[in-house]
GROMACS .gro file of N, CA and C in nm:
model
  459
    1MET      N    1  -1.218   0.868  -1.908
    1MET     CA    2  -1.228   0.853  -1.763
    1MET      C    3  -1.129   0.746  -1.719
    2ASN      N    4  -1.058   0.772  -1.610
    2ASN     CA    5  -0.960   0.681  -1.555
    2ASN      C    6  -1.032   0.562  -1.488
    3ILE      N    7  -0.965   0.446  -1.482
    3ILE     CA    8  -1.025   0.327  -1.423
    3ILE      C    9  -1.063   0.350  -1.277
    4ILE      N   10  -0.984   0.429  -1.203
    4ILE     CA   11  -1.020   0.455  -1.063
    4ILE      C   12  -1.148   0.538  -1.054
    5ASP      N   13  -1.164   0.634  -1.143
    5ASP     CA   14  -1.291   0.710  -1.145
    5ASP      C   15  -1.408   0.617  -1.178
    6GLU      N   16  -1.386   0.520  -1.267
    6GLU     CA   17  -1.490   0.422  -1.297
    6GLU      C   18  -1.527   0.341  -1.173
    7ILE      N   19  -1.424   0.302  -1.097
    7ILE     CA   20  -1.450   0.227  -0.975
    7ILE      C   21  -1.533   0.309  -0.879
    8LEU      N   22  -1.495   0.435  -0.861
    8LEU     CA   23  -1.568   0.522  -0.768
    8LEU      C   24  -1.712   0.543  -0.813
    9LYS      N   25  -1.733   0.552  -0.943
    9LYS     CA   26  -1.867   0.575  -1.000
    9LYS      C   27  -1.955   0.450  -0.988
   10LYS      N   28  -1.895   0.333  -1.008
   10LYS     CA   29  -1.971   0.208  -1.012
   10LYS      C   30  -1.923   0.110  -0.907
   11SER      N   31  -1.892   0.156  -0.791
   11SER     CA   32  -1.828   0.071  -0.691
   11SER      C   33  -1.907  -0.053  -0.655
   12ASN      N   34  -2.036  -0.051  -0.667
   12ASN     CA   35  -2.116  -0.169  -0.633
   12ASN      C   36  -2.116  -0.272  -0.747
   13GLU      N   37  -2.075  -0.231  -0.866
   13GLU     CA   38  -2.080  -0.320  -0.980
   13GLU      C   39  -1.944  -0.384  -1.013
   14ILE      N   40  -1.835  -0.321  -0.974
   14ILE     CA   41  -1.702  -0.368  -1.010
   14ILE      C   42  -1.645  -0.451  -0.896
   15GLU      N   43  -1.597  -0.571  -0.930
   15GLU     CA   44  -1.536  -0.657  -0.828
   15GLU      C   45  -1.388  -0.675  -0.854
   16ASP      N   46  -1.347  -0.694  -0.978
   16ASP     CA   47  -1.208  -0.719  -1.010
   16ASP      C   48  -1.158  -0.626  -1.120
   17ILE      N   49  -1.031  -0.590  -1.108
   17ILE     CA   50  -0.962  -0.518  -1.213
   17ILE      C   51  -0.839  -0.601  -1.249
   18LEU      N   52  -0.822  -0.629  -1.379
   18LEU     CA   53  -0.713  -0.715  -1.424
   18LEU      C   54  -0.628  -0.646  -1.531
   19ASN      N   55  -0.496  -0.671  -1.527
   19ASN     CA   56  -0.405  -0.634  -1.635
   19ASN      C   57  -0.426  -0.491  -1.685
   20THR      N   58  -0.414  -0.397  -1.599
   20THR     CA   59  -0.438  -0.258  -1.634
   20THR      C   60  -0.316  -0.173  -1.602
   21ASP      N   61  -0.298  -0.064  -1.674
   21ASP     CA   62  -0.198   0.036  -1.641
   21ASP      C   63  -0.272   0.162  -1.597
   22ILE      N   64  -0.238   0.210  -1.478
   22ILE     CA   65  -0.300   0.331  -1.427
   22ILE      C   66  -0.187   0.432  -1.409
   23GLU      N   67  -0.194   0.541  -1.486
   23GLU     CA   68  -0.088   0.642  -1.482
   23GLU      C   69  -0.146   0.781  -1.462
   24GLU      N   70  -0.066   0.866  -1.397
   24GLU     CA   71  -0.098   1.007  -1.381
   24GLU      C   72  -0.238   1.030  -1.323
   25TYR      N   73  -0.270   0.959  -1.217
   25TYR     CA   74  -0.400   0.979  -1.151
   25TYR      C   75  -0.375   1.046  -1.017
   26HIS      N   76  -0.454   1.149  -0.987
   26HIS     CA   77  -0.438   1.223  -0.862
   26HIS      C   78  -0.577   1.254  -0.805
   27ASN      N   79  -0.597   1.213  -0.680
   27ASN     CA   80  -0.724   1.239  -0.613
   27ASN      C   81  -0.702   1.231  -0.463
   28GLU      N   82  -0.799   1.278  -0.386
   28GLU     CA   83  -0.789   1.265  -0.242
   28GLU      C   84  -0.928   1.252  -0.183
   29ASN      N   85  -0.930   1.207  -0.059
   29ASN     CA   86  -1.054   1.186   0.015
   29ASN      C   87  -1.151   1.092  -0.059
   30ILE      N   88  -1.097   0.987  -0.116
   30ILE     CA   89  -1.182   0.890  -0.185
   30ILE      C   90  -1.196   0.765  -0.096
   31GLU      N   91  -1.289   0.680  -0.132
   31GLU     CA   92  -1.310   0.556  -0.058
   31GLU      C   93  -1.325   0.442  -0.157
   32LEU      N   94  -1.236   0.342  -0.144
   32LEU     CA   95  -1.243   0.220  -0.225
   32LEU      C   96  -1.276   0.106  -0.132
   33ILE      N   97  -1.380   0.029  -0.166
   33ILE     CA   98  -1.427  -0.077  -0.078
   33ILE      C   99  -1.439  -0.208  -0.154
   34ASN      N  100  -1.378  -0.313  -0.100
   34ASN     CA  101  -1.397  -0.450  -0.148
   34ASN      C  102  -1.372  -0.468  -0.297
   35ILE      N  103  -1.256  -0.420  -0.342
   35ILE     CA  104  -1.217  -0.434  -0.481
   35ILE      C  105  -1.091  -0.522  -0.486
   36THR      N  106  -1.081  -0.610  -0.588
   36THR     CA  107  -0.962  -0.688  -0.610
   36THR      C  108  -0.893  -0.637  -0.736
   37ILE      N  109  -0.765  -0.605  -0.723
   37ILE     CA  110  -0.689  -0.553  -0.836
   37ILE      C  111  -0.571  -0.647  -0.859
   38LYS      N  112  -0.563  -0.702  -0.982
   38LYS     CA  113  -0.462  -0.802  -1.015
   38LYS      C  114  -0.379  -0.757  -1.134
   39ARG      N  115  -0.248  -0.787  -1.126
   39ARG     CA  116  -0.156  -0.762  -1.236
   39ARG      C  117  -0.174  -0.623  -1.297
   40THR      N  118  -0.173  -0.524  -1.211
   40THR     CA  119  -0.192  -0.384  -1.255
   40THR      C  120  -0.070  -0.302  -1.219
   41ASN      N  121  -0.032  -0.214  -1.311
   41ASN     CA  122   0.081  -0.124  -1.289
   41ASN      C  123   0.030   0.016  -1.258
   42PHE      N  124   0.077   0.071  -1.146
   42PHE     CA  125   0.043   0.207  -1.106
   42PHE      C  126   0.167   0.292  -1.123
   43LYS      N  127   0.157   0.402  -1.198
   43LYS     CA  128   0.273   0.491  -1.214
   43LYS      C  129   0.228   0.634  -1.195
   44ASN      N  130   0.297   0.703  -1.105
   44ASN     CA  131   0.267   0.843  -1.073
   44ASN      C  132   0.121   0.862  -1.032
   45VAL      N  133   0.078   0.779  -0.939
   45VAL     CA  134  -0.058   0.784  -0.886
   45VAL      C  135  -0.053   0.842  -0.746
   46SER      N  136  -0.141   0.938  -0.717
   46SER     CA  137  -0.154   0.994  -0.584
   46SER      C  138  -0.297   0.977  -0.535
   47ILE      N  139  -0.310   0.904  -0.428
   47ILE     CA  140  -0.439   0.888  -0.361
   47ILE      C  141  -0.416   0.925  -0.216
   48LEU      N  142  -0.451   1.047  -0.180
   48LEU     CA  143  -0.417   1.105  -0.051
   48LEU      C  144  -0.539   1.111   0.041
   49ASN      N  145  -0.512   1.099   0.172
   49ASN     CA  146  -0.619   1.116   0.273
   49ASN      C  147  -0.742   1.032   0.241
   50SER      N  148  -0.721   0.910   0.202
   50SER     CA  149  -0.831   0.826   0.155
   50SER      C  150  -0.845   0.701   0.239
   51LYS      N  151  -0.955   0.629   0.217
   51LYS     CA  152  -0.981   0.504   0.290
   51LYS      C  153  -0.994   0.390   0.188
   52ILE      N  154  -0.908   0.291   0.203
   52ILE     CA  155  -0.910   0.173   0.120
   52ILE      C  156  -0.946   0.058   0.213
   53ASP      N  157  -1.062   0.000   0.193
   53ASP     CA  158  -1.118  -0.094   0.289
   53ASP      C  159  -1.144  -0.230   0.220
   54ARG      N  160  -1.088  -0.337   0.278
   54ARG     CA  161  -1.109  -0.473   0.231
   54ARG      C  162  -1.075  -0.491   0.083
   55CYS      N  163  -0.970  -0.425   0.037
   55CYS     CA  164  -0.926  -0.438  -0.101
   55CYS      C  165  -0.806  -0.532  -0.108
   56SER      N  166  -0.790  -0.599  -0.222
   56SER     CA  167  -0.678  -0.690  -0.245
   56SER      C  168  -0.601  -0.645  -0.368
   57PHE      N  169  -0.469  -0.644  -0.355
   57PHE     CA  170  -0.379  -0.610  -0.464
   57PHE      C  171  -0.287  -0.730  -0.485
   58LEU      N  172  -0.296  -0.793  -0.601
   58LEU     CA  173  -0.218  -0.913  -0.631
   58LEU      C  174  -0.130  -0.889  -0.752
   59ASP      N  175   0.003  -0.913  -0.736
   59ASP     CA  176   0.097  -0.900  -0.845
   59ASP      C  177   0.092  -0.762  -0.912
   60CYS      N  178   0.087  -0.658  -0.831
   60CYS     CA  179   0.082  -0.520  -0.879
   60CYS      C  180   0.217  -0.452  -0.858
   61ASP      N  181   0.248  -0.357  -0.946
   61ASP     CA  182   0.367  -0.275  -0.933
   61ASP      C  183   0.326  -0.130  -0.916
   62PHE      N  184   0.389  -0.063  -0.821
   62PHE     CA  185   0.362   0.078  -0.792
   62PHE      C  186   0.492   0.155  -0.806
   63GLN      N  187   0.495   0.257  -0.891
   63GLN     CA  188   0.615   0.336  -0.907
   63GLN      C  189   0.580   0.484  -0.899
   64ASP      N  190   0.656   0.557  -0.817
   64ASP     CA  191   0.636   0.701  -0.800
   64ASP      C  192   0.494   0.734  -0.754
   65CYS      N  193   0.443   0.658  -0.661
   65CYS     CA  194   0.306   0.679  -0.612
   65CYS      C  195   0.308   0.740  -0.471
   66ASN      N  196   0.200   0.811  -0.437
   66ASN     CA  197   0.188   0.875  -0.308
   66ASN      C  198   0.052   0.840  -0.247
   67PHE      N  199   0.055   0.773  -0.133
   67PHE     CA  200  -0.067   0.735  -0.062
   67PHE      C  201  -0.074   0.800   0.077
   68SER      N  202  -0.006   0.912   0.095
   68SER     CA  203   0.008   0.972   0.226
   68SER      C  204  -0.125   0.996   0.296
   69ASN      N  205  -0.121   0.970   0.427
   69ASN     CA  206  -0.235   0.991   0.516
   69ASN      C  207  -0.358   0.910   0.477
   70SER      N  208  -0.340   0.799   0.413
   70SER     CA  209  -0.450   0.710   0.377
   70SER      C  210  -0.460   0.594   0.476
   71ILE      N  211  -0.577   0.535   0.484
   71ILE     CA  212  -0.599   0.420   0.572
   71ILE      C  213  -0.626   0.297   0.484
   72PHE      N  214  -0.547   0.192   0.508
   72PHE     CA  215  -0.568   0.063   0.441
   72PHE      C  216  -0.621  -0.031   0.548
   73ASP      N  217  -0.751  -0.051   0.548
   73ASP     CA  218  -0.816  -0.130   0.652
   73ASP      C  219  -0.849  -0.269   0.600
   74ASN      N  220  -0.785  -0.371   0.662
   74ASN     CA  221  -0.811  -0.510   0.627
   74ASN      C  222  -0.785  -0.536   0.479
   75CYS      N  223  -0.674  -0.482   0.428
   75CYS     CA  224  -0.635  -0.500   0.288
   75CYS      C  225  -0.529  -0.607   0.274
   76SER      N  226  -0.514  -0.661   0.154
   76SER     CA  227  -0.412  -0.761   0.125
   76SER      C  228  -0.326  -0.712   0.008
   77PHE      N  229  -0.197  -0.720   0.026
   77PHE     CA  230  -0.100  -0.694  -0.080
   77PHE      C  231  -0.016  -0.820  -0.094
   78ILE      N  232  -0.026  -0.885  -0.210
   78ILE     CA  233   0.045  -1.009  -0.233
   78ILE      C  234   0.133  -0.995  -0.358
   79ARG      N  235   0.263  -1.022  -0.344
   79ARG     CA  236   0.359  -1.014  -0.454
   79ARG      C  237   0.354  -0.880  -0.526
   80CYS      N  238   0.365  -0.772  -0.452
   80CYS     CA  239   0.364  -0.637  -0.509
   80CYS      C  240   0.501  -0.572  -0.492
   81LYS      N  241   0.527  -0.473  -0.576
   81LYS     CA  242   0.651  -0.394  -0.567
   81LYS      C  243   0.614  -0.247  -0.554
   82PHE      N  244   0.682  -0.180  -0.463
   82PHE     CA  245   0.664  -0.036  -0.443
   82PHE      C  246   0.802   0.029  -0.462
   83ILE      N  247   0.816   0.111  -0.566
   83ILE     CA  248   0.942   0.175  -0.594
   83ILE      C  249   0.921   0.327  -0.592
   84ASN      N  250   1.002   0.395  -0.510
   84ASN     CA  251   0.996   0.540  -0.495
   84ASN      C  252   0.854   0.589  -0.463
   85CYS      N  253   0.796   0.528  -0.363
   85CYS     CA  254   0.659   0.562  -0.323
   85CYS      C  255   0.660   0.630  -0.186
   86LYS      N  256   0.546   0.690  -0.152
   86LYS     CA  257   0.535   0.762  -0.025
   86LYS      C  258   0.409   0.714   0.048
   87PHE      N  259   0.432   0.671   0.175
   87PHE     CA  260   0.323   0.627   0.263
   87PHE      C  261   0.322   0.706   0.394
   88THR      N  262   0.365   0.829   0.391
   88THR     CA  263   0.377   0.909   0.513
   88THR      C  264   0.241   0.918   0.582
   89GLY      N  265   0.240   0.883   0.710
   89GLY     CA  266   0.118   0.895   0.791
   89GLY      C  267   0.009   0.792   0.759
   90CYS      N  268   0.042   0.687   0.686
   90CYS     CA  269  -0.058   0.585   0.651
   90CYS      C  270  -0.081   0.487   0.765
   91ASN      N  271  -0.197   0.430   0.766
   91ASN     CA  272  -0.234   0.324   0.860
   91ASN      C  273  -0.268   0.198   0.783
   92PHE      N  274  -0.200   0.089   0.816
   92PHE     CA  275  -0.233  -0.043   0.763
   92PHE      C  276  -0.293  -0.119   0.881
   93VAL      N  277  -0.423  -0.124   0.889
   93VAL     CA  278  -0.493  -0.184   1.002
   93VAL      C  279  -0.535  -0.326   0.966
   94GLU      N  280  -0.484  -0.422   1.041
   94GLU     CA  281  -0.518  -0.564   1.019
   94GLU      C  282  -0.505  -0.601   0.872
   95SER      N  283  -0.393  -0.563   0.813
   95SER     CA  284  -0.369  -0.591   0.671
   95SER      C  285  -0.265  -0.700   0.654
   96VAL      N  286  -0.257  -0.753   0.534
   96VAL     CA  287  -0.164  -0.861   0.501
   96VAL      C  288  -0.070  -0.808   0.393
   97LEU      N  289   0.060  -0.823   0.416
   97LEU     CA  290   0.162  -0.784   0.318
   97LEU      C  291   0.256  -0.902   0.299
   98PHE      N  292   0.235  -0.980   0.193
   98PHE     CA  293   0.316  -1.099   0.165
   98PHE      C  294   0.394  -1.080   0.038
   99GLU      N  295   0.525  -1.112   0.045
   99GLU     CA  296   0.615  -1.104  -0.069
   99GLU      C  297   0.614  -0.965  -0.133
  100ILE      N  298   0.628  -0.865  -0.051
  100ILE     CA  299   0.629  -0.727  -0.097
  100ILE      C  300   0.773  -0.676  -0.102
  101HIS      N  301   0.806  -0.600  -0.203
  101HIS     CA  302   0.938  -0.538  -0.213
  101HIS      C  303   0.918  -0.387  -0.212
  102PHE      N  304   0.967  -0.324  -0.105
  102PHE     CA  305   0.965  -0.179  -0.091
  102PHE      C  306   1.106  -0.129  -0.121
  103LYS      N  307   1.121  -0.041  -0.219
  103LYS     CA  308   1.253   0.016  -0.251
  103LYS      C  309   1.238   0.167  -0.264
  104ASP      N  310   1.326   0.240  -0.192
  104ASP     CA  311   1.324   0.386  -0.191
  104ASP      C  312   1.186   0.439  -0.155
  105VAL      N  313   1.134   0.390  -0.044
  105VAL     CA  314   0.998   0.427   0.001
  105VAL      C  315   1.006   0.507   0.130
  106ASN      N  316   0.923   0.612   0.137
  106ASN     CA  317   0.912   0.692   0.258
  106ASN      C  318   0.790   0.647   0.337
  107MET      N  319   0.814   0.595   0.458
  107MET     CA  320   0.705   0.547   0.544
  107MET      C  321   0.706   0.618   0.679
  108ASP      N  322   0.747   0.746   0.680
  108ASP     CA  323   0.745   0.823   0.805
  108ASP      C  324   0.605   0.820   0.868
  109TYR      N  325   0.601   0.797   0.997
  109TYR     CA  326   0.477   0.799   1.075
  109TYR      C  327   0.376   0.694   1.030
  110ILE      N  328   0.422   0.586   0.970
  110ILE     CA  329   0.331   0.480   0.928
  110ILE      C  330   0.293   0.393   1.048
  111ASN      N  331   0.174   0.337   1.044
  111ASN     CA  332   0.127   0.246   1.148
  111ASN      C  333   0.092   0.113   1.079
  112ILE      N  334   0.168   0.009   1.112
  112ILE     CA  335   0.143  -0.125   1.054
  112ILE      C  336   0.106  -0.220   1.169
  113SER      N  337   0.031  -0.173   1.263
  113SER     CA  338  -0.002  -0.254   1.379
  113SER      C  339  -0.111  -0.357   1.347
  114MET      N  340  -0.104  -0.470   1.419
  114MET     CA  341  -0.200  -0.579   1.407
  114MET      C  342  -0.212  -0.630   1.265
  115SER      N  343  -0.102  -0.627   1.191
  115SER     CA  344  -0.100  -0.676   1.053
  115SER      C  345  -0.012  -0.799   1.044
  116ASP      N  346  -0.002  -0.857   0.926
  116ASP     CA  347   0.072  -0.979   0.902
  116ASP      C  348   0.169  -0.954   0.785
  117LEU      N  349   0.300  -0.958   0.813
  117LEU     CA  350   0.401  -0.936   0.711
  117LEU      C  351   0.486  -1.062   0.696
  118LYS      N  352   0.504  -1.107   0.571
  118LYS     CA  353   0.578  -1.230   0.548
  118LYS      C  354   0.656  -1.218   0.416
  119ASP      N  355   0.784  -1.257   0.419
  119ASP     CA  356   0.871  -1.257   0.300
  119ASP      C  357   0.878  -1.121   0.233
  120ASP      N  358   0.886  -1.015   0.313
  120ASP     CA  359   0.892  -0.879   0.259
  120ASP      C  360   1.035  -0.827   0.260
  121VAL      N  361   1.066  -0.739   0.165
  121VAL     CA  362   1.196  -0.675   0.157
  121VAL      C  363   1.175  -0.525   0.170
  122PHE      N  364   1.246  -0.464   0.265
  122PHE     CA  365   1.246  -0.320   0.283
  122PHE      C  366   1.388  -0.274   0.248
  123GLN      N  367   1.403  -0.207   0.134
  123GLN     CA  368   1.535  -0.166   0.086
  123GLN      C  369   1.536  -0.014   0.068
  124ASP      N  370   1.632   0.052   0.135
  124ASP     CA  371   1.644   0.198   0.128
  124ASP      C  372   1.512   0.264   0.166
  125VAL      N  373   1.459   0.225   0.280
  125VAL     CA  374   1.327   0.274   0.326
  125VAL      C  375   1.345   0.363   0.449
  126ILE      N  376   1.265   0.468   0.453
  126ILE     CA  377   1.260   0.556   0.570
  126ILE      C  378   1.136   0.517   0.649
  127LEU      N  379   1.156   0.470   0.771
  127LEU     CA  380   1.045   0.426   0.858
  127LEU      C  381   1.055   0.497   0.992
  128ARG      N  382   1.085   0.627   0.989
  128ARG     CA  383   1.100   0.704   1.113
  128ARG      C  384   0.964   0.722   1.180
  129ASN      N  385   0.965   0.714   1.312
  129ASN     CA  386   0.845   0.737   1.393
  129ASN      C  387   0.731   0.641   1.355
  130GLY      N  388   0.765   0.526   1.303
  130GLY     CA  389   0.664   0.427   1.265
  130GLY      C  390   0.620   0.344   1.384
  131ARG      N  391   0.504   0.284   1.370
  131ARG     CA  392   0.450   0.196   1.476
  131ARG      C  393   0.426   0.060   1.414
  132ILE      N  394   0.490  -0.042   1.472
  132ILE     CA  395   0.468  -0.180   1.431
  132ILE      C  396   0.445  -0.256   1.560
  133GLU      N  397   0.319  -0.264   1.599
  133GLU     CA  398   0.282  -0.326   1.726
  133GLU      C  399   0.187  -0.442   1.701
  134GLU      N  400   0.207  -0.549   1.778
  134GLU     CA  401   0.122  -0.668   1.767
  134GLU      C  402   0.110  -0.715   1.621
  135THR      N  403   0.223  -0.710   1.552
  135THR     CA  404   0.228  -0.746   1.411
  135THR      C  405   0.307  -0.875   1.395
  136LYS      N  406   0.258  -0.966   1.312
  136LYS     CA  407   0.330  -1.089   1.283
  136LYS      C  408   0.434  -1.060   1.175
  137LEU      N  409   0.560  -1.083   1.206
  137LEU     CA  410   0.670  -1.062   1.113
  137LEU      C  411   0.740  -1.195   1.088
  138LYS      N  412   0.749  -1.233   0.961
  138LYS     CA  413   0.816  -1.359   0.927
  138LYS      C  414   0.898  -1.338   0.799
  139LYS      N  415   1.029  -1.367   0.811
  139LYS     CA  416   1.121  -1.354   0.698
  139LYS      C  417   1.120  -1.213   0.638
  140ILE      N  418   1.147  -1.115   0.722
  140ILE     CA  419   1.154  -0.977   0.678
  140ILE      C  420   1.300  -0.940   0.654
  141ASN      N  421   1.330  -0.883   0.538
  141ASN     CA  422   1.466  -0.846   0.503
  141ASN      C  423   1.476  -0.693   0.504
  142LEU      N  424   1.559  -0.638   0.594
  142LEU     CA  425   1.578  -0.495   0.606
  142LEU      C  426   1.716  -0.459   0.551
  143LYS      N  427   1.719  -0.377   0.447
  143LYS     CA  428   1.844  -0.331   0.386
  143LYS      C  429   1.845  -0.180   0.384
  144ASN      N  430   1.935  -0.121   0.465
  144ASN     CA  431   1.948   0.025   0.471
  144ASN      C  432   1.813   0.091   0.506
  145VAL      N  433   1.759   0.054   0.620
  145VAL     CA  434   1.628   0.106   0.666
  145VAL      C  435   1.650   0.199   0.786
  146ASN      N  436   1.588   0.316   0.780
  146ASN     CA  437   1.595   0.413   0.888
  146ASN      C  438   1.476   0.389   0.982
  147LEU      N  439   1.507   0.338   1.103
  147LEU     CA  440   1.402   0.303   1.201
  147LEU      C  441   1.402   0.396   1.322
  148ILE      N  442   1.452   0.516   1.307
  148ILE     CA  443   1.466   0.608   1.421
  148ILE      C  444   1.330   0.640   1.482
  149ARG      N  445   1.325   0.637   1.616
  149ARG     CA  446   1.209   0.671   1.696
  149ARG      C  447   1.086   0.587   1.665
  150GLY      N  448   1.103   0.467   1.615
  150GLY     CA  449   0.991   0.378   1.589
  150GLY      C  450   0.946   0.306   1.715
  151THR      N  451   0.824   0.258   1.712
  151THR     CA  452   0.769   0.181   1.825
  151THR      C  453   0.742   0.040   1.774
  152PHE      N  454   0.809  -0.058   1.840
  152PHE     CA  455   0.799  -0.198   1.797
  152PHE      C  456   0.767  -0.283   1.919
  153PHE      N  457   0.661  -0.360   1.912
  153PHE     CA  458   0.623  -0.453   2.021
  153PHE      C  459   0.603  -0.589   1.962
   0.00000   0.00000   0.00000
């Protein structure tokens, strides 16, 4: 059984996940609530149309992952890397993204409103039709980012 399936099965018992590799996991319409994940590598993971609520990701790496149409509500991502990932149609509601490196990421139709972004790098990112409203932005580095038809306030 994959660690994410364990979390779903025992969600009231698991608080932290440390130093884990999660590979080749695919699921949709799941709900993760109040979990802290530290120093974990995600590779070829797809969690689609799901709700991730009050979860924290610290020092995690994500490669070739797909989180399309998922909601990240009040989540924290600290010192994480996302390489060749897909966040199409995702909502980051009142979330924190500090020291994040996005490289070759598709964020079409993403909503990052009312969130807090600091010391983040967006490199070779597609952010078409995105919404970034009432969001705190500090030290954001944009390198080759497609911002066509985005809404920024």
